[in-house]
Short mmCIF file of C-alpha atoms in Angstrom, two decimals:
data_model
loop_
_atom_site.label_atom_id
_atom_site.label_comp_id
_atom_site.label_asym_id
_atom_site.label_seq_id
_atom_site.Cartn_x
_atom_site.Cartn_y
_atom_site.Cartn_z
CA VAL A 1 -39.02 -70.01 18.16
CA CYS A 2 -38.29 -66.49 19.13
CA CYS A 3 -34.61 -65.72 19.26
CA ARG A 4 -33.54 -62.78 21.42
CA PRO A 5 -30.30 -60.90 20.51
CA ARG A 6 -27.28 -61.62 22.76
CA GLY A 7 -27.32 -59.56 25.82
CA ALA A 8 -30.94 -58.64 25.39
CA ALA A 9 -31.96 -59.60 28.92
CA ARG A 10 -29.06 -57.47 30.29
CA GLY A 11 -30.02 -54.73 27.94
CA GLU A 12 -33.67 -54.61 29.40
CA ASP A 13 -32.24 -54.41 32.92
CA ASN A 14 -29.78 -51.59 31.93
CA ARG A 15 -32.51 -49.69 30.04
CA GLY A 16 -34.97 -49.86 33.10
CA ALA A 17 -32.20 -48.55 35.36
CA MET A 18 -31.31 -45.82 32.86
CA ASP A 19 -34.97 -44.71 32.59
CA GLN A 20 -35.01 -44.73 36.50
CA TYR A 21 -31.96 -42.42 36.61
CA THR A 22 -33.26 -40.19 33.87
CA GLN A 23 -36.61 -39.74 35.42
CA ALA A 24 -35.14 -39.05 38.92
CA ALA A 25 -32.75 -36.41 37.54
CA MET A 26 -35.57 -34.63 35.58
CA SER A 27 -37.66 -34.80 38.73
CA TYR A 28 -34.90 -33.39 40.94
CA LEU A 29 -34.09 -30.52 38.39
CA ARG A 30 -37.82 -29.44 38.14
CA SER A 31 -37.96 -29.26 41.97
CA LYS A 32 -35.11 -26.79 41.99
CA ARG A 33 -35.97 -23.13 42.03
CA GLY A 34 -34.93 -21.28 38.88
CA VAL A 35 -34.44 -24.35 36.69
CA ARG A 36 -36.54 -24.20 33.57
CA ASN A 37 -36.99 -26.13 30.21
CA VAL A 38 -35.99 -29.55 31.33
CA ASN A 39 -36.05 -31.43 28.07
CA HIS A 40 -35.25 -34.95 27.31
CA LEU A 41 -34.85 -36.44 23.84
CA SER A 42 -34.45 -39.98 22.61
CA TRP A 43 -34.76 -41.63 19.29
CA THR A 44 -35.80 -45.00 17.72
CA GLY A 45 -33.27 -47.78 18.47
CA VAL A 46 -30.92 -49.07 15.89
CA SER A 47 -31.06 -52.49 14.27
CA GLU A 48 -28.65 -55.40 14.60
CA LEU A 49 -27.69 -54.66 10.90
CA GLU A 50 -26.60 -51.11 11.70
CA ILE A 51 -24.52 -52.26 14.66
CA ALA A 52 -22.86 -54.90 12.60
CA LYS A 53 -22.26 -52.59 9.79
CA TRP A 54 -20.47 -49.99 12.28
CA GLU A 55 -18.28 -52.79 13.60
CA ASP A 56 -17.34 -54.00 10.08
CA GLN A 57 -16.22 -50.53 9.22
CA ASN A 58 -14.19 -50.09 12.36
CA LEU A 59 -12.62 -53.55 12.67
CA PRO A 60 -11.10 -54.95 14.85
CA HIS A 61 -12.94 -52.88 17.43
CA GLU A 62 -16.54 -53.76 18.64
CA LEU A 63 -18.88 -51.70 20.59
CA PRO A 64 -19.32 -52.90 24.19
CA GLU A 65 -22.40 -54.91 25.00
CA ASP A 66 -23.95 -52.33 27.35
CA TYR A 67 -23.68 -49.62 24.73
CA LYS A 68 -25.14 -51.89 22.10
CA ALA A 69 -28.12 -52.69 24.51
CA PHE A 70 -28.56 -48.94 24.88
CA LEU A 71 -28.57 -48.22 21.17
CA ARG A 72 -31.10 -50.93 20.60
CA ILE A 73 -33.55 -49.08 22.66
CA SER A 74 -32.64 -45.47 21.93
CA ASN A 75 -30.21 -44.36 19.20
CA GLY A 76 -28.67 -41.58 21.32
CA PHE A 77 -29.61 -39.53 24.41
CA ARG A 78 -29.91 -35.78 25.03
CA MET A 79 -31.06 -33.75 28.03
CA LYS A 80 -30.79 -30.05 28.29
CA TRP A 81 -32.09 -27.63 30.95
CA ASP A 82 -31.91 -23.93 31.58
CA LEU A 83 -31.30 -21.61 34.68
CA LEU A 84 -32.94 -18.32 35.17
CA PHE A 85 -30.29 -15.61 35.13
CA HIS A 86 -31.48 -12.01 35.46
CA GLY A 87 -34.86 -13.16 34.63
CA GLU A 88 -33.81 -14.82 31.43
CA PRO A 89 -33.43 -18.60 30.92
CA VAL A 90 -29.81 -19.45 29.99
CA GLN A 91 -28.79 -23.01 29.02
CA LEU A 92 -26.60 -24.50 31.83
CA GLY A 93 -27.01 -28.35 31.88
CA ASP A 94 -26.25 -30.63 28.80
CA MET A 95 -26.04 -34.46 28.72
CA CYS A 96 -25.35 -36.25 25.54
CA ILE A 97 -24.79 -39.82 24.17
CA ASN A 98 -24.01 -39.92 20.59
CA LYS A 99 -26.11 -41.63 17.88
CA LEU A 100 -24.33 -44.47 16.44
CA LYS A 101 -23.53 -42.51 13.20
CA ASP A 102 -21.74 -39.97 15.34
CA VAL A 103 -19.54 -42.52 17.11
CA GLN A 104 -16.40 -41.70 15.16
CA LYS A 105 -12.69 -42.38 15.54
CA ILE A 106 -10.73 -39.56 16.90
CA GLU A 107 -6.98 -38.96 17.38
CA LEU A 108 -5.36 -40.04 20.61
CA ASP A 109 -2.90 -37.27 20.72
CA VAL A 110 -3.08 -33.66 19.76
CA SER A 111 0.41 -33.02 18.28
CA ALA A 112 1.04 -32.11 14.72
CA LYS A 113 0.99 -35.02 12.31
CA ASP A 114 4.62 -34.34 11.36
CA ASP A 115 5.79 -34.38 14.98
CA ARG A 116 3.84 -37.17 16.76
CA GLU A 117 4.36 -37.67 20.43
CA PRO A 118 4.22 -41.05 22.25
CA VAL A 119 0.54 -41.64 23.33
CA GLU A 120 1.81 -42.40 26.91
CA LYS A 121 2.74 -38.79 27.20
CA TYR A 122 -0.97 -37.88 27.17
CA LEU A 123 -2.24 -40.50 29.62
CA ALA A 124 -2.94 -39.33 33.23
CA MET A 125 -2.62 -43.01 34.42
CA LYS A 126 0.04 -45.56 33.69
CA ARG A 127 -1.38 -48.46 31.55
CA LYS A 128 -0.13 -51.89 31.01
CA SER A 129 -1.00 -51.71 27.32
CA PRO A 130 -1.18 -48.23 25.82
CA PRO A 131 -4.58 -47.42 23.99
CA VAL A 132 -4.67 -47.82 20.23
CA ALA A 133 -8.02 -46.26 19.33
CA ALA A 134 -10.72 -43.92 20.57
CA PHE A 135 -14.31 -43.15 19.51
CA SER A 136 -16.28 -40.27 20.59
CA ILE A 137 -19.49 -40.67 22.40
CA ASP A 138 -20.34 -37.13 23.29
CA ARG A 139 -20.06 -34.67 20.25
CA HIS A 140 -21.59 -31.81 22.31
CA CYS A 141 -18.86 -31.78 25.01
CA ARG A 142 -17.37 -28.30 25.03
CA CYS A 143 -14.68 -28.88 27.68
CA GLY A 144 -12.77 -31.67 26.03
CA ARG A 145 -13.72 -35.08 24.40
CA VAL A 146 -15.34 -38.14 25.94
CA ALA A 147 -14.56 -41.33 24.20
CA LEU A 148 -14.48 -45.22 24.24
CA VAL A 149 -10.84 -46.09 24.51
CA TYR A 150 -9.49 -49.38 23.16
CA SER A 151 -6.19 -50.93 23.94
CA LYS A 152 -6.13 -54.12 21.77
CA ARG A 153 -5.94 -54.61 18.06
CA GLU A 154 -6.67 -58.39 17.82
CA VAL A 155 -9.81 -59.39 15.87
CA GLY A 156 -12.35 -61.13 18.11
CA SER A 157 -10.57 -60.11 21.41
CA LYS A 158 -13.94 -59.28 22.88
CA GLU A 159 -12.27 -56.26 24.65
CA ALA A 160 -14.56 -54.02 26.73
CA PRO A 161 -13.38 -50.48 26.06
CA GLU A 162 -13.10 -47.94 28.98
CA VAL A 163 -14.56 -44.41 28.99
CA TRP A 164 -11.83 -41.82 29.22
CA PHE A 165 -12.04 -37.94 29.01
CA GLN A 166 -9.46 -35.80 27.07
CA ASP A 167 -9.21 -32.39 28.63
CA LEU A 168 -8.33 -29.24 26.82
CA SER A 169 -4.63 -29.68 27.39
CA GLY A 170 -4.86 -32.98 25.43
CA ARG A 171 -4.37 -35.21 28.54
CA TRP A 172 -6.47 -38.36 28.79
CA ASN A 173 -8.09 -38.94 32.21
CA PHE A 174 -9.95 -42.35 33.16
CA LEU A 175 -13.65 -41.89 33.90
CA SER A 176 -15.09 -45.50 34.01
CA LYS A 177 -14.63 -49.12 33.42
CA THR A 178 -17.98 -49.47 31.37
CA PHE A 179 -20.39 -47.32 29.38
CA ILE A 180 -23.30 -47.96 31.90
CA VAL A 181 -21.15 -46.45 34.91
CA TYR A 182 -20.37 -43.47 32.68
CA PHE A 183 -23.95 -42.96 31.94
CA ARG A 184 -24.75 -42.95 35.72
CA MET A 185 -21.90 -40.57 36.36
CA MET A 186 -23.22 -38.11 33.61
CA VAL A 187 -26.80 -38.17 35.11
CA ALA A 188 -25.49 -37.94 38.70
CA HIS A 189 -23.72 -34.69 37.78
CA LEU A 190 -26.75 -33.28 36.03
CA GLY A 191 -24.75 -32.26 32.92
CA LEU A 192 -23.24 -29.35 34.70
CA PRO A 193 -20.45 -27.52 32.86
CA ASN A 194 -17.06 -29.06 33.16
CA TRP A 195 -18.14 -31.92 35.52
CA GLN A 196 -15.63 -34.34 33.96
CA TYR A 197 -12.81 -32.23 35.47
CA ARG A 198 -13.72 -33.61 38.86
CA PHE A 199 -11.83 -36.66 37.73
CA THR A 200 -8.64 -34.94 36.59
CA GLU A 201 -5.77 -33.81 38.53
CA TYR A 202 -6.78 -30.15 38.03
CA GLY A 203 -10.27 -30.49 39.41
CA MET A 204 -13.13 -28.07 38.43
CA ASP A 205 -12.74 -24.51 37.90
CA PRO A 206 -14.10 -22.02 40.51
CA ILE A 207 -17.12 -20.85 38.34
CA SER A 208 -18.13 -24.55 37.68
CA THR A 209 -17.73 -25.43 41.26
CA GLN A 210 -20.13 -22.45 42.22
CA TRP A 211 -22.71 -23.76 39.73
CA PHE A 212 -22.50 -27.18 41.41
CA HIS A 213 -22.85 -25.91 44.85
CA LEU A 214 -25.75 -23.77 43.64
CA ILE A 215 -27.67 -26.61 41.98
CA ALA A 216 -26.49 -29.45 44.28
CA PRO A 217 -25.25 -27.86 47.59
CA GLY A 218 -23.42 -30.46 49.83
CA ASP A 219 -24.59 -33.92 49.37
CA PHE A 220 -27.78 -34.29 47.21
CA THR A 221 -29.75 -37.34 46.37
CA LEU A 222 -31.83 -38.12 43.45
CA ASP A 223 -34.70 -40.30 44.66
CA LEU A 224 -35.15 -43.18 42.10
CA ASN A 225 -38.64 -43.87 43.37
CA ALA A 226 -39.74 -40.11 43.46
CA PRO A 227 -41.58 -40.05 40.04
CA LYS A 228 -43.45 -43.29 40.63
CA THR A 229 -44.38 -42.16 44.23
CA ARG A 230 -45.64 -38.88 43.07
CA ALA A 231 -47.78 -40.51 40.35
CA GLN A 232 -49.29 -43.02 42.86
CA ALA A 233 -49.93 -40.23 45.38
CA LYS A 234 -51.71 -38.05 42.81
CA GLU A 235 -54.11 -40.93 41.77
CA LYS A 236 -54.83 -41.55 45.53
CA GLY A 237 -55.05 -37.81 46.38
CA ARG A 238 -52.47 -38.26 49.00
CA PRO A 239 -49.69 -35.61 49.80
CA THR A 240 -46.62 -36.08 47.63
CA SER A 241 -43.98 -34.65 49.96
CA SER A 242 -41.83 -37.19 51.86
CA LYS A 243 -42.34 -35.10 54.99
CA ALA A 244 -46.24 -35.15 54.78
CA ALA A 245 -46.07 -38.90 54.06
CA GLY A 246 -43.85 -39.48 56.95
CA SER A 247 -46.15 -37.52 59.26
CA SER A 248 -49.07 -39.16 57.92
CA SER A 249 -47.81 -42.79 58.65
CA ALA A 250 -46.56 -41.71 62.01
CA SER A 251 -49.81 -40.24 63.07
CA GLN A 252 -51.56 -43.62 62.07
CA GLY A 253 -49.07 -45.67 63.98
CA GLY A 254 -47.46 -47.12 60.96
CA PRO A 255 -43.88 -47.30 60.04
CA LYS A 256 -42.12 -44.19 59.07
CA ALA A 257 -41.61 -43.36 55.47
CA LYS A 258 -38.25 -44.32 54.04
CA SER A 259 -36.16 -41.12 53.32
CA SER A 260 -35.13 -40.59 49.73
CA GLY A 261 -31.53 -40.58 50.80
CA SER A 262 -31.58 -44.09 52.20
CA ARG A 263 -28.90 -46.43 50.83
CA GLY A 264 -30.02 -48.26 47.78
CA ASP A 265 -32.83 -45.86 46.74
CA GLY A 266 -30.82 -42.68 45.92
CA LEU A 267 -28.25 -41.46 43.39
CA LYS A 268 -25.73 -39.61 45.53
CA VAL A 269 -23.03 -37.31 44.67
CA GLY A 270 -20.48 -36.48 47.36
CA ARG A 271 -19.02 -33.01 48.49
CA LEU A 272 -16.50 -31.44 46.10
CA GLY A 273 -12.90 -31.91 47.08
CA ARG A 274 -9.59 -32.42 45.72
CA THR A 275 -9.48 -35.22 43.30
CA SER A 276 -6.61 -37.71 42.92
CA SER A 277 -4.66 -38.08 39.77
CA VAL A 278 -5.83 -41.67 39.60
CA ALA A 279 -9.68 -41.80 38.97
CA ARG A 280 -11.58 -45.04 39.94
CA ASP A 281 -15.04 -46.49 39.42
CA ARG A 282 -17.23 -45.20 42.40
CA ILE A 283 -19.40 -48.06 43.48
CA PRO A 284 -21.18 -48.95 46.68
CA SER A 285 -19.13 -50.39 49.62
CA ALA A 286 -20.97 -53.64 49.06
CA GLY A 287 -19.56 -53.91 45.58
CA ARG A 288 -16.00 -53.78 46.96
CA ARG A 289 -16.46 -56.98 48.74
CA LYS A 290 -17.72 -59.09 45.93
CA LYS A 291 -17.86 -58.88 42.24
CA GLN A 292 -21.15 -57.48 40.91
CA THR A 293 -22.77 -57.86 37.49
CA ASP A 294 -23.67 -54.79 35.55
CA SER A 295 -27.46 -55.15 36.23
CA THR A 296 -26.80 -55.33 39.99
CA LEU A 297 -24.42 -52.39 39.80
CA VAL A 298 -26.98 -50.25 37.92
CA ARG A 299 -29.67 -50.87 40.53
CA SER A 300 -27.48 -50.06 43.55
CA SER A 301 -26.94 -46.30 44.66
CA TYR A 302 -24.11 -44.74 42.80
CA ARG A 303 -21.93 -42.40 44.73
CA VAL A 304 -19.29 -40.03 43.38
CA ARG A 305 -16.74 -39.29 46.16
CA PRO A 306 -13.34 -38.26 44.88
CA SER A 307 -10.62 -39.55 47.04
CA THR A 308 -8.58 -36.85 48.93
CA ARG A 309 -4.77 -36.57 49.13
#
């Protein structure tokens, strides 16, 4: 009898969705003028023994199931890309998910050890129960710290930690309820500098905003089916552009080709605007009407639309 690890089926769904988003982001970046050296790194997944060892060392806190499923397939994630600047490639985008050994506990506050401040002082949102522990999941973040934040100390509480961002002022800002949602947020923003500040009360700085408009002007869509469509078209010798495909089907009297920006097929990022001090999970409108599972949420299009005041 073959025994599958707990959450394996969901992990396979999540992995397939993550591969889709990763390939879609790489395809989008390579299509942009001036973008060079789009590199994606992944490593052999960790064993159940290694995950259990980490949890034993960090009792009572356990890794969330979606992060464990990710680590079983790939022990960490890294994607970097350059942009031509005065004819020379300069690294601009950087996406990172820590390897298991780098998921280390960090201090919740930034005050001196002999003058500790209440943790609530550093929270951008009021919480029913204040956080008690945080573990870094992005050691390459230069504009702050991204971490899994726990609010319970009980052993066996089966708590699902949230993902928060600590900006350079020391203030913690909510990013997402789950790891898988954070992963989609990171890929949707292409690892652009300081993208996490879109979900703070300060917003992104002018230079980062200009980079965002340059690489992703207005609303942009990452077509999840683009890599597969291009590969199939190349095998059959058909045109790969959506316009050519649309005109071809129209001339033959067939149905029009579905655009890459259609709902459900694309990964969309909204226009920049003033962000509210209370960040929320951005999910499709259908998800607001009924509760969705992680696998369903991953398959649907993800929209980042900061609410306005």
